[in-house]
Amino acid sequence: MSSDRPTEDGLIARYFAPLAGPGADGMRDDAATLTPSPGCDLVLTTDAIVAGVHFFPDDPPAAIARKALGVNFSDLAAKGAIPRGILLTLALPDDWTECWLAAFAAGLGDGLAEFGGELLGGDTVRAAGPLSLGVTALGEVPTGTLVRRMTARIGDVLCVSGSIGDAALGLALRRSPPADWADSLGAQERAALIDRYRHPRPRLGLAPLLRRHARAAMDISDGLAGDLAKMLKGEGRSAEVRVADIPLSPAAARALGLRPDLMETVLTGGDDYEILCAVPPEALAACRAEALALGLPLQPIGMVTGGEGPPVFVSADGLRQSFGVGSFSHF
Amino acid sequence: MSSDRPTEDGLIARYFAPLAGPGADGMRDDAATLTPSPGCDLVLTTDAIVAGVHFFPDDPPAAIARKALGVNFSDLAAKGAIPRGILLTLALPDDWTECWLAAFAAGLGDGLAEFGGELLGGDTVRAAGPLSLGVTALGEVPTGTLVRRMTARIGDVLCVSGSIGDAALGLALRRSPPADWADSLGAQERAALIDRYRHPRPRLGLAPLLRRHARAAMDISDGLAGDLAKMLKGEGRSAEVRVADIPLSPAAARALGLRPDLMETVLTGGDDYEILCAVPPEALAACRAEALALGLPLQPIGMVTGGEGPPVFVSADGLRQSFGVGSFSHF
C-alpha cells in the first residue's frame, strides 16, 4: 500500500463509519449486533458483483454501490422482506483512488437512505484482480411469512412487476461497440435502457403484498425464461406465458418494433430485478389492485401448468418457444 | 463457462446444499431465514480472504475453507458469541476445477461440524483474478452481553489465549524461498508453525467466559502490537506489556532462541487468531481458572495504563519498545 493513502482503519472512519447504524457501534468493533423486531424472522441473502462481469469498471462509483445494494435488496423484496442492514466486502484493485471511494460511499449512503437499512459491518481487501463487491443483506418478515421460490401450484397466475428486458437491452447498448440497432433509438430511449442496466430498482414496496397474496416469488436476475424455469423445476410443473402480455417499457417496445428478434434478449437477458410471482387465481384481483394503488403494477403474463418441460412462451401468432435453463448466467 | 462444467445451480446442489441447515431450505431459494434463540442478539461479522494475500493459491482447498471460517469465527469468539451460520461468496478464478471445489466443500463441512453453525446461503461468481472468499458469519449472545473492543479501563489486566507469533513465523517458512533460519528448526517445528498459519483455531470455547469476565476483547488478526493499539486507541489509554510473559509455542521459542530479532515478527506479524482481552483485576483469578479448566489458558501479559502513546513492550532486560499502528496490514 502506498504511503499517501489512508490505512484501512482511516478509510473506514472517514467513509463508512458515517453510514453505520446503531448495531455497528460506529464501526469501531469487529462485529455488529442485530435483533429482529419482535415477532419477526431475519431473512438473509448474499450476492457479489464483479467489474467486467456484472458492471463496467468505468461505471460511476455511486451506480456500482447502488447496484450492489439493489441486487441484494431485490432478493429481499421477492421474499416479502424489508431491509434491516448490510455487510459489505470491498475487494479493491491496485489502482483504486480515494476519490473513487468517496463517491462510492456517498452512493452507498444514498442507497441505504432510499431503500432502508443500515451499514452493519464490512471488510476491505486488496485484490490483484478486478474490483468486486460482496454484500450480505439482512431483512425481516413477520415470523413464518417468508415467500418461498418453489411453492407455486398448477393453476396459479404468473405475474411480473415493472417491465422486462430493459437492462439486457441497456447492456447491449453499453457494450463497445454498441449493438447495431443503437442508432435507430433516440438518445432518451438509449439512456433509459442503460439506466435500467445500471440502477436496479428493488421492488421493496411490493413486499407486504407478496406476503399476503403470492404463493411463490423470486426476483428476476438471470432472465425471465431461466428464472421461471428455476421457480418451477422438478415437481411436475411448467408454465405457459403469453409473450404479448409481457410488460415492456416504451424504449424496449421501440427497440422490438425495429428488431423483433430482440425478443430473445428480452426473455433470456439478465438484470431485470423485477418480481416474478405466482398468485392463486382467487387472490389475483386484490393483489393487482393493491399493487396498482402503490404505483407498482403487477402484470399477469401466464399460468403455472402441469408438465415436465421448460416454460413455453406463446407469441401472438401462435409460435411456441422454449429456452434452455441457464441460457443466461453470470457465472 | 466451458460446457463440461456444471452450472452454478448444479454446483450448489452437489456440493453446498448438503451443508445447508434448516434455515437455508436446501439452498433452493434466494434467501434464508434465521431467528436468534429467545433472549439472544445476533452478532454479525464479515471477513474476506484472497489468494496471494491471506493464503497461498496452492494451499490445500480444505485448509482454505477452514481459514475462511476460522478468521470469521475468531471474531465471534472474541465478542463472546457462539456461531449460528455463515453465508459464503466464492469468487473463482478461470482455472478452477470441480476437484478443487469438492475438496473445498468437504473442508467447509468439516469446519462447520467442528465449530458449529450451518451454511445459510452463498453466491458463486467468476472473477478474472485470484480466488477470493467472503464469509459473513452470524453468531449469538444473550441480549446485551456482546463483549466490546473499545471498553477496556486503566488498570485492567491484559491477557492472551494460546500462543503468539506462530502464524507469522509459519508464513515466513511458507514463503519461497523460506526464511534463512528455516533449516535451524526441526521438521516437526516447521510443520507446527506452518500449520498455525494455515489453520486458525477460533477460540470459541472461551466465549462464555469472556462474556462473564472480560471488560473488552478482540481477536488478534493483524499482530498483537497493532491490535492492542487499536483496542486502546483514542481515549487516553495505553498499555505496558511484559515481553517475557507473552506465551510462545515450543517451536516459536526455539526460533527466537536462534534468532532473537524475530521477536518483532512475533509481536507485529498477523494471523494469530488468538483472543486479546482486558480483565478487571478482581475477576482475573476466576477468569484464568475457568479458562484453564477448559484447556484454553489465558496468560496475563501486561496492563492497561493511562497515556496517549502506543502500547509499550518491555523486555526482560528493561528495553522499552513501541510499534507504529498498522505495522502489519492485510490491506
XYZ file of C-alpha atoms in Angstrom:
662
model
C 0.000 0.000 0.000
C 1.484 3.333 -0.964
C 2.202 5.782 1.818
C -0.015 8.616 0.549
C -3.123 6.538 1.080
C -5.021 6.246 4.327
C -4.972 2.974 6.267
C -7.936 0.642 6.198
C -8.981 1.982 9.604
C -8.687 5.515 8.281
C -10.880 4.662 5.302
C -13.477 3.056 7.496
C -13.581 6.011 9.865
C -13.789 8.567 7.079
C -16.187 6.988 4.615
C -18.032 4.097 6.171
C -18.463 4.919 9.865
C -20.870 7.765 8.959
C -23.126 5.163 7.288
C -23.101 2.786 10.238
C -26.274 2.241 12.212
C -26.593 1.747 15.965
C -25.926 -2.002 15.674
C -22.478 -1.337 14.243
C -21.327 0.965 17.067
C -19.628 3.384 14.670
C -17.692 0.518 13.005
C -15.325 0.606 15.971
C -15.642 -3.103 16.666
C -15.107 -6.331 14.777
C -18.764 -7.300 14.877
C -22.211 -5.756 14.976
C -25.362 -6.810 16.766
C -28.837 -7.080 15.354
C -32.075 -8.304 16.814
C -35.125 -8.835 14.623
C -38.219 -6.862 15.557
C -40.492 -8.785 17.941
C -42.410 -11.434 16.032
C -40.092 -11.350 13.039
C -37.621 -13.729 11.376
C -34.449 -12.424 9.833
C -34.037 -13.004 6.114
C -30.505 -13.349 4.762
C -29.123 -13.192 1.277
C -25.741 -12.580 -0.311
C -24.793 -11.550 -3.821
C -21.485 -10.365 -5.174
C -20.873 -8.198 -8.207
C -17.597 -8.120 -10.127
C -16.236 -5.491 -12.533
C -16.312 -6.778 -16.099
C -18.948 -9.369 -15.224
C -21.830 -7.550 -13.527
C -20.904 -3.949 -14.239
C -18.383 -1.931 -16.256
C -15.224 -0.861 -14.447
C -15.844 2.738 -15.543
C -19.459 2.858 -14.370
C -19.969 5.729 -11.925
C -18.933 4.576 -8.418
C -22.290 5.610 -6.961
C -24.041 3.445 -9.565
C -21.855 0.486 -8.610
C -22.761 0.953 -4.947
C -26.451 1.134 -5.761
C -26.200 -1.955 -7.946
C -24.580 -3.940 -5.129
C -27.397 -2.850 -2.817
C -30.109 -3.232 -5.428
C -29.379 -6.804 -6.455
C -29.460 -7.909 -2.819
C -32.489 -5.889 -1.768
C -34.306 -7.223 -4.824
C -33.943 -10.711 -3.309
C -35.329 -9.423 -0.009
C -38.297 -7.785 -1.750
C -39.163 -11.025 -3.550
C -39.172 -12.874 -0.227
C -41.588 -10.327 1.250
C -38.903 -8.833 3.499
C -37.999 -5.282 4.412
C -34.293 -4.394 4.696
C -32.577 -4.076 8.075
C -28.942 -3.740 7.030
C -25.956 -4.938 5.059
C -22.395 -6.094 5.494
C -20.079 -5.100 2.669
C -16.861 -6.662 1.432
C -14.949 -4.449 -0.923
C -12.061 -6.012 -2.883
C -10.209 -3.065 -4.361
C -7.915 -3.360 -7.385
C -4.412 -1.905 -7.187
C -5.374 1.322 -8.927
C -8.152 2.413 -6.556
C -8.282 6.060 -5.622
C -9.668 7.794 -2.597
C -11.792 9.921 -4.911
C -13.454 6.766 -6.269
C -14.025 5.509 -2.748
C -15.587 8.775 -1.598
C -18.081 8.706 -4.480
C -18.784 5.022 -3.843
C -19.510 5.609 -0.158
C -21.764 8.549 -0.990
C -23.743 6.321 -3.389
C -23.960 3.601 -0.783
C -25.273 6.081 1.772
C -27.871 7.429 -0.671
C -28.977 3.889 -1.493
C -29.360 2.911 2.149
C -31.313 6.095 2.817
C -33.634 5.376 -0.105
C -34.134 1.645 0.386
C -33.820 1.420 4.170
C -31.261 -0.459 6.220
C -28.017 0.384 7.945
C -24.396 -0.481 7.307
C -23.631 -3.195 9.869
C -20.059 -4.069 9.012
C -17.597 -4.737 6.305
C -14.176 -5.711 5.202
C -11.831 -4.097 2.731
C -9.217 -6.191 0.996
C -6.742 -5.600 -1.729
C -7.136 -7.998 -4.649
C -4.824 -8.305 -7.627
C -7.865 -8.537 -9.842
C -10.975 -6.641 -10.813
C -12.981 -4.613 -8.336
C -15.554 -6.794 -6.641
C -18.178 -6.157 -4.019
C -19.859 -8.704 -1.833
C -22.972 -7.706 0.037
C -24.806 -9.718 2.658
C -28.229 -8.193 3.154
C -30.417 -8.769 6.181
C -34.108 -8.114 6.182
C -37.065 -9.275 8.195
C -40.528 -10.736 7.777
C -43.234 -11.488 10.323
C -42.404 -14.979 11.623
C -43.243 -17.709 9.149
C -44.314 -15.417 6.301
C -41.230 -15.650 4.055
C -42.405 -16.058 0.466
C -40.713 -19.133 -0.985
C -39.474 -19.695 -4.507
C -40.510 -23.296 -5.100
C -44.101 -23.331 -3.827
C -46.167 -22.335 -6.890
C -49.086 -24.626 -7.772
C -50.621 -25.626 -11.065
C -53.275 -23.050 -11.944
C -51.536 -20.123 -10.220
C -51.309 -16.954 -12.272
C -47.802 -15.758 -13.081
C -47.253 -12.017 -12.699
C -44.283 -9.718 -13.135
C -43.637 -6.222 -11.877
C -42.327 -3.258 -13.871
C -41.023 -4.009 -17.332
C -38.910 -6.848 -18.671
C -35.816 -6.788 -20.854
C -34.731 -3.177 -20.410
C -31.491 -3.994 -18.619
C -30.469 -6.637 -21.157
C -31.071 -4.159 -23.970
C -29.247 -1.488 -21.963
C -26.268 -3.803 -21.600
C -26.195 -4.312 -25.387
C -26.120 -0.523 -25.778
C -23.446 -0.097 -23.137
C -21.051 -2.523 -24.822
C -18.235 -1.379 -27.110
C -19.178 -1.269 -29.887
C -22.861 -0.810 -29.038
C -25.477 -3.031 -30.671
C -26.077 -2.227 -34.355
C -29.640 -1.081 -33.597
C -28.427 1.627 -31.179
C -28.634 4.441 -33.697
C -32.252 3.666 -34.513
C -33.257 4.687 -30.968
C -33.438 8.222 -29.670
C -30.902 9.439 -27.119
C -33.540 9.389 -24.375
C -34.535 5.821 -25.173
C -30.925 4.697 -25.098
C -30.352 6.484 -21.800
C -33.481 4.925 -20.283
C -32.353 1.394 -21.155
C -28.786 1.941 -19.944
C -30.135 3.435 -16.725
C -32.147 0.276 -16.132
C -28.964 -1.778 -16.536
C -27.039 0.425 -14.141
C -29.627 1.034 -11.483
C -31.678 -1.941 -10.386
C -34.800 -0.811 -8.562
C -35.590 -3.364 -5.888
C -39.385 -3.585 -5.661
C -39.431 -3.313 -1.893
C -42.838 -1.662 -1.937
C -44.364 -4.941 -3.094
C -43.016 -6.972 -0.146
C -46.072 -6.750 2.173
C -48.457 -7.534 -0.664
C -46.400 -10.565 -1.759
C -46.610 -11.910 1.799
C -50.389 -11.574 1.699
C -51.156 -12.794 -1.801
C -48.288 -14.617 -3.528
C -47.913 -18.372 -3.268
C -44.319 -18.168 -4.526
C -41.970 -15.420 -5.681
C -38.446 -14.676 -6.774
C -36.675 -11.773 -8.313
C -35.740 -11.946 -11.986
C -31.988 -11.583 -12.126
C -30.889 -14.137 -14.732
C -33.615 -13.598 -17.318
C -37.351 -14.253 -17.185
C -37.179 -17.558 -19.092
C -34.422 -19.071 -16.972
C -35.706 -17.816 -13.648
C -39.238 -19.014 -14.361
C -37.800 -22.438 -15.173
C -35.920 -22.377 -11.837
C -39.078 -21.443 -9.971
C -40.993 -24.435 -11.306
C -38.241 -27.009 -11.624
C -38.575 -30.583 -10.585
C -42.118 -31.080 -9.362
C -44.182 -31.774 -12.473
C -44.877 -28.111 -13.077
C -44.275 -25.977 -16.115
C -45.785 -22.732 -17.404
C -47.385 -21.137 -20.412
C -46.527 -17.478 -20.911
C -48.261 -15.105 -23.328
C -45.395 -13.134 -24.886
C -47.700 -10.271 -25.903
C -48.633 -9.726 -22.254
C -45.048 -9.304 -21.003
C -44.792 -5.652 -19.927
C -42.313 -3.609 -21.950
C -41.051 -0.086 -21.400
C -41.615 2.383 -24.246
C -37.908 2.201 -25.127
C -37.886 -1.613 -25.195
C -41.102 -1.647 -27.243
C -39.492 0.657 -29.759
C -36.340 -1.467 -29.978
C -38.500 -4.565 -30.520
C -40.516 -2.747 -33.141
C -37.298 -2.155 -35.068
C -35.811 -5.558 -34.399
C -38.345 -8.250 -33.463
C -35.518 -10.776 -32.960
C -34.519 -8.870 -29.802
C -37.396 -10.670 -28.049
C -34.976 -13.464 -27.180
C -32.727 -10.929 -25.438
C -35.743 -9.586 -23.554
C -36.797 -13.060 -22.400
C -33.387 -14.504 -21.582
C -31.253 -11.460 -20.725
C -30.412 -10.759 -17.121
C -30.518 -7.906 -14.651
C -34.239 -7.155 -14.693
C -34.537 -7.167 -10.907
C -38.270 -7.287 -11.217
C -40.557 -9.551 -9.192
C -41.864 -12.800 -10.648
C -44.674 -14.255 -8.560
C -47.295 -16.966 -8.664
C -50.664 -15.815 -7.360
C -53.660 -18.088 -6.716
C -56.455 -17.100 -9.136
C -58.795 -16.161 -6.287
C -56.237 -13.657 -4.921
C -55.354 -12.076 -8.262
C -57.820 -9.185 -8.313
C -56.961 -7.979 -4.802
C -53.253 -8.466 -5.403
C -53.266 -6.437 -8.608
C -55.468 -3.692 -7.157
C -53.132 -3.257 -4.191
C -50.049 -3.218 -6.414
C -51.612 -0.645 -8.694
C -52.514 1.541 -5.732
C -48.817 1.501 -4.777
C -47.814 2.585 -8.283
C -46.105 -0.789 -8.785
C -48.419 -2.681 -11.148
C -48.203 -6.458 -11.404
C -48.932 -7.767 -14.872
C -50.342 -11.292 -15.402
C -48.297 -12.986 -18.129
C -49.369 -16.604 -17.978
C -50.128 -19.582 -15.804
C -48.457 -22.480 -13.993
C -49.299 -25.686 -15.869
C -48.659 -29.359 -15.309
C -45.717 -30.919 -17.138
C -42.008 -31.536 -17.017
C -40.698 -29.383 -19.871
C -39.377 -25.851 -19.619
C -41.887 -22.965 -19.668
C -43.457 -22.313 -23.051
C -43.601 -18.778 -24.444
C -46.533 -18.339 -26.851
C -46.351 -15.456 -29.337
C -49.393 -13.573 -30.662
C -49.036 -15.519 -33.926
C -49.207 -18.824 -32.080
C -45.475 -19.620 -32.172
C -44.457 -21.653 -29.123
C -40.863 -21.278 -27.890
C -38.844 -22.621 -25.000
C -35.400 -21.672 -23.783
C -32.803 -23.906 -22.160
C -32.301 -23.358 -18.457
C -29.223 -21.265 -17.849
C -29.484 -19.544 -21.207
C -28.148 -16.579 -19.274
C -25.703 -16.897 -16.455
C -23.372 -14.512 -14.701
C -21.319 -17.492 -13.765
C -18.068 -21.182 -18.820
C -16.920 -24.343 -20.577
C -19.542 -26.915 -21.378
C -18.006 -29.788 -19.389
C -18.541 -27.947 -16.128
C -21.746 -27.997 -14.139
C -23.881 -24.882 -13.896
C -23.874 -22.741 -10.778
C -27.136 -24.391 -9.715
C -25.578 -27.785 -10.307
C -22.578 -26.906 -8.164
C -24.788 -25.639 -5.379
C -26.940 -28.739 -5.419
C -23.966 -31.091 -5.478
C -21.536 -29.519 -3.037
C -23.219 -26.881 -0.959
C -26.835 -27.978 -0.482
C -25.669 -30.928 1.688
C -24.086 -28.378 4.083
C -27.192 -26.213 4.318
C -29.086 -26.025 7.567
C -32.850 -25.825 8.016
C -32.851 -22.028 7.622
C -31.482 -22.357 4.102
C -34.194 -24.752 2.864
C -31.692 -26.877 0.938
C -30.300 -23.789 -0.828
C -33.337 -23.919 -3.122
C -34.262 -20.299 -2.527
C -32.610 -16.917 -2.891
C -32.652 -16.204 0.819
C -32.530 -17.977 4.155
C -34.276 -17.278 7.422
C -32.762 -17.149 10.865
C -34.181 -16.254 14.228
C -31.925 -15.785 17.231
C -32.599 -18.034 20.194
C -35.043 -16.444 22.677
C -33.242 -13.803 24.730
C -30.334 -13.517 22.309
C -28.935 -10.863 19.976
C -27.427 -11.834 16.663
C -23.765 -10.968 16.193
C -22.558 -10.289 12.648
C -19.115 -10.093 11.163
C -17.608 -10.358 7.704
C -14.069 -11.071 6.580
C -12.773 -11.940 3.145
C -9.615 -13.835 2.286
C -7.810 -13.564 -1.036
C -5.281 -15.924 -2.653
C -1.824 -14.389 -2.592
C -2.762 -12.043 0.242
C -4.230 -14.163 3.048
C -3.304 -17.634 1.852
C -1.249 -19.324 -0.851
C -3.087 -20.304 -4.031
C -1.734 -23.854 -3.688
C -2.776 -24.301 -0.060
C -4.996 -27.366 0.312
C -8.604 -26.406 -0.542
C -9.861 -27.765 2.783
C -7.344 -25.540 4.605
C -8.578 -22.516 2.660
C -12.161 -23.308 3.642
C -11.201 -23.668 7.297
C -9.254 -20.414 7.185
C -12.255 -18.543 5.786
C -14.382 -19.986 8.588
C -11.710 -19.593 11.252
C -10.964 -15.919 10.737
C -14.658 -15.088 10.990
C -15.475 -17.365 13.909
C -12.448 -15.942 15.729
C -14.216 -12.567 15.650
C -17.366 -14.170 17.031
C -15.412 -15.876 19.828
C -13.814 -12.584 20.872
C -17.258 -10.977 21.108
C -18.471 -13.776 23.386
C -20.695 -15.248 20.665
C -21.382 -18.797 19.541
C -21.743 -19.451 15.787
C -25.152 -19.895 14.160
C -24.221 -19.892 10.499
C -22.442 -18.372 7.536
C -23.075 -17.004 4.082
C -20.269 -17.640 1.622
C -19.261 -15.782 -1.511
C -16.827 -17.680 -3.663
C -15.094 -15.801 -6.478
C -13.488 -18.493 -8.596
C -10.585 -17.829 -10.952
C -10.784 -19.039 -14.535
C -8.803 -22.196 -13.840
C -10.983 -23.637 -11.068
C -11.668 -27.352 -11.179
C -14.508 -29.370 -9.830
C -11.986 -31.478 -7.924
C -10.794 -28.360 -6.087
C -14.366 -27.395 -5.318
C -15.228 -30.832 -3.962
C -12.279 -30.721 -1.555
C -13.135 -27.162 -0.575
C -16.751 -28.055 0.205
C -15.627 -31.068 2.228
C -13.318 -28.829 4.296
C -16.104 -26.328 4.784
C -18.432 -29.051 6.001
C -15.815 -30.386 8.414
C -15.189 -26.896 9.745
C -18.883 -26.198 10.297
C -19.265 -29.541 12.047
C -16.323 -28.786 14.331
C -17.038 -25.144 15.088
C -20.832 -25.162 14.893
C -23.106 -23.260 12.553
C -24.884 -24.021 9.300
C -24.437 -22.853 5.734
C -27.201 -20.282 5.239
C -26.520 -19.093 1.741
C -23.958 -18.074 -0.766
C -23.049 -16.795 -4.145
C -20.559 -18.075 -6.680
C -19.068 -15.675 -9.184
C -16.377 -15.905 -11.778
C -13.626 -13.339 -11.306
C -10.763 -12.661 -13.683
C -8.470 -12.509 -10.699
C -7.261 -14.545 -7.754
C -9.526 -16.877 -5.834
C -11.269 -14.989 -3.060
C -13.742 -15.994 -0.400
C -16.032 -13.720 1.522
C -17.729 -15.060 4.603
C -20.410 -13.360 6.641
C -20.674 -15.138 9.970
C -23.660 -14.945 12.285
C -23.476 -15.830 15.926
C -25.471 -15.018 19.006
C -25.031 -13.780 22.557
C -27.537 -13.397 25.371
C -29.103 -9.964 24.820
C -26.796 -7.117 25.774
C -23.767 -9.266 26.596
C -21.653 -8.675 23.460
C -18.066 -8.093 24.559
C -16.897 -4.819 23.042
C -13.459 -3.921 21.724
C -13.078 -0.348 22.983
C -14.241 -0.635 26.600
C -11.038 -1.550 28.498
C -10.220 0.595 31.541
C -6.955 1.731 33.046
C -5.812 -0.955 35.488
C -7.386 -3.865 33.611
C -5.132 -6.856 33.117
C -4.359 -7.757 29.506
C -4.494 -11.474 28.721
C -3.997 -13.534 25.569
C -5.036 -17.067 24.722
C -2.876 -19.762 23.159
C 0.477 -18.692 21.806
C 1.542 -15.633 19.851
C 3.632 -15.328 16.702
C 3.381 -18.878 15.390
C 1.441 -17.977 12.261
C 3.756 -15.091 11.356
C 6.747 -17.408 11.694
C 4.864 -20.088 9.759
C 4.247 -17.598 6.950
C 7.983 -16.822 6.801
C 8.631 -20.558 6.456
C 5.925 -20.986 3.837
C 7.356 -18.305 1.567
C 9.634 -19.083 -1.383
C 12.443 -19.064 -0.539
C 11.737 -19.813 3.123
C 13.304 -17.650 5.850
C 17.045 -18.213 6.256
C 16.511 -19.669 9.752
C 14.238 -22.433 8.448
C 16.966 -25.079 8.381
C 17.837 -24.490 12.034
C 14.434 -25.828 13.062
C 13.373 -29.450 13.053
C 10.834 -30.681 10.520
C 8.189 -31.006 13.223
C 8.753 -27.459 14.442
C 8.483 -26.119 10.917
C 5.309 -28.102 10.330
C 3.793 -26.859 13.594
C 4.366 -23.208 12.678
C 3.071 -23.610 9.119
C 0.027 -25.423 10.459
C -0.715 -22.452 12.694
C -0.560 -20.165 9.657
C -2.857 -22.401 7.665
C -5.394 -23.378 10.272
C -6.638 -20.636 12.554
C -8.258 -22.092 15.645
C -11.083 -19.804 16.693
C -11.191 -19.854 20.496
C -14.925 -20.396 20.638
C -14.644 -22.267 23.927
C -13.670 -19.021 25.642
C -16.795 -17.136 24.516
C -18.991 -17.699 27.610
C -16.143 -16.883 29.951
C -15.331 -13.664 28.089
C -18.959 -12.587 28.484
C -18.722 -13.157 32.229
C -15.279 -11.746 32.972
C -13.782 -9.615 30.192
C -14.322 -5.873 30.081
C -13.166 -5.755 26.459
C -11.907 -8.235 23.902
C -10.890 -8.671 20.296
C -9.200 -11.330 18.288
C -5.595 -10.837 17.243
C -5.559 -10.917 13.458
C -3.177 -8.120 12.475
C -0.458 -8.650 15.086
C -0.511 -8.256 18.861
C 1.150 -4.824 18.863
C -1.153 -3.280 16.271
C -4.334 -4.861 17.558
C -3.594 -3.858 21.148
C -3.083 -0.288 19.925
C -6.462 -0.474 18.139
C -8.142 -1.742 21.282
C -6.967 1.205 23.353
C -6.915 3.973 20.767
C -8.171 7.431 21.392
C -9.335 7.606 24.982
C -6.224 8.380 26.996
C -5.332 4.739 27.425
C -2.171 2.862 26.592
C -0.599 -0.373 27.836
C 2.554 -1.845 29.223
C 3.275 -5.385 28.106
C 5.936 -7.688 29.601
C 7.501 -9.354 26.576
C 8.802 -12.274 28.636
C 5.225 -13.153 29.639
C 3.894 -13.423 26.083
C 3.079 -17.103 25.601
C 5.138 -18.848 22.936
C 4.811 -22.301 21.442
C 7.838 -24.593 21.755
C 8.578 -24.087 18.050
C 8.380 -20.289 18.287
C 10.532 -20.313 21.431
C 13.151 -22.323 19.597
C 13.099 -19.977 16.592
C 13.501 -16.994 18.927
C 16.339 -18.748 20.732
C 18.161 -18.984 17.425
C 17.203 -15.550 16.190
C 16.153 -13.107 18.932
C 15.382 -10.435 16.308
C 12.349 -12.499 15.274
C 10.585 -11.044 18.320
C 9.419 -8.149 16.156
C 7.789 -10.656 13.762
C 6.121 -12.325 16.743
C 4.746 -9.027 18.065
C 3.712 -7.429 14.783
C 3.008 -10.369 12.479
C -0.553 -11.272 11.717
C -2.830 -14.303 11.679
C -2.608 -15.306 15.337
C -6.379 -15.579 15.749
C -5.939 -15.688 19.485
C -8.046 -13.737 21.963
C -6.779 -10.491 23.459
C -8.869 -9.388 26.411
C -8.853 -6.841 29.220
C -9.959 -8.301 32.539
C -10.686 -6.289 35.689
C -8.087 -7.284 38.332
C -10.779 -8.577 40.689
C -12.044 -11.002 38.026
C -8.642 -12.271 36.937
C -8.307 -15.293 39.193
C -11.747 -16.690 38.367
C -11.312 -15.921 34.682
C -7.964 -17.713 34.466
C -9.141 -20.696 36.498
C -12.157 -21.191 34.239
C -10.048 -20.860 31.104
C -7.545 -23.369 32.423
C -10.315 -25.807 33.242
C -11.398 -25.598 29.573
C -7.865 -26.357 28.422
C -7.645 -22.861 26.909
C -5.350 -20.957 29.287
C -5.387 -17.162 29.313
C -1.964 -15.659 30.031
C -1.641 -12.197 31.643
C 0.889 -10.185 29.647
C 0.518 -6.656 30.975
C -1.825 -3.900 31.986
C -3.892 -1.056 30.594
C -2.228 2.241 31.588
C -3.074 5.901 31.204
C -1.451 7.772 28.327
C -1.740 8.616 24.673
C 1.216 6.781 23.129
C 1.174 3.328 21.583
C 1.493 0.301 23.873
C 4.974 -0.205 25.318
C 6.609 -3.641 25.172
C 9.144 -4.083 27.981
C 11.813 -6.766 27.542
C 13.378 -8.749 30.373
C 16.477 -6.539 30.094
C 14.419 -3.385 30.545
C 14.333 -2.338 26.874
C 11.104 -0.473 26.072
C 9.779 -0.703 22.526
C 6.736 0.544 20.678
C 5.469 -0.256 17.224
C 3.597 2.011 14.835
C -0.065 1.210 14.417
C -0.640 -0.725 11.239
C 2.857 -2.202 11.262
C 1.093 -5.186 9.763
C -1.819 -4.920 7.441
C -3.515 -7.247 5.003
C -4.741 -4.214 3.195
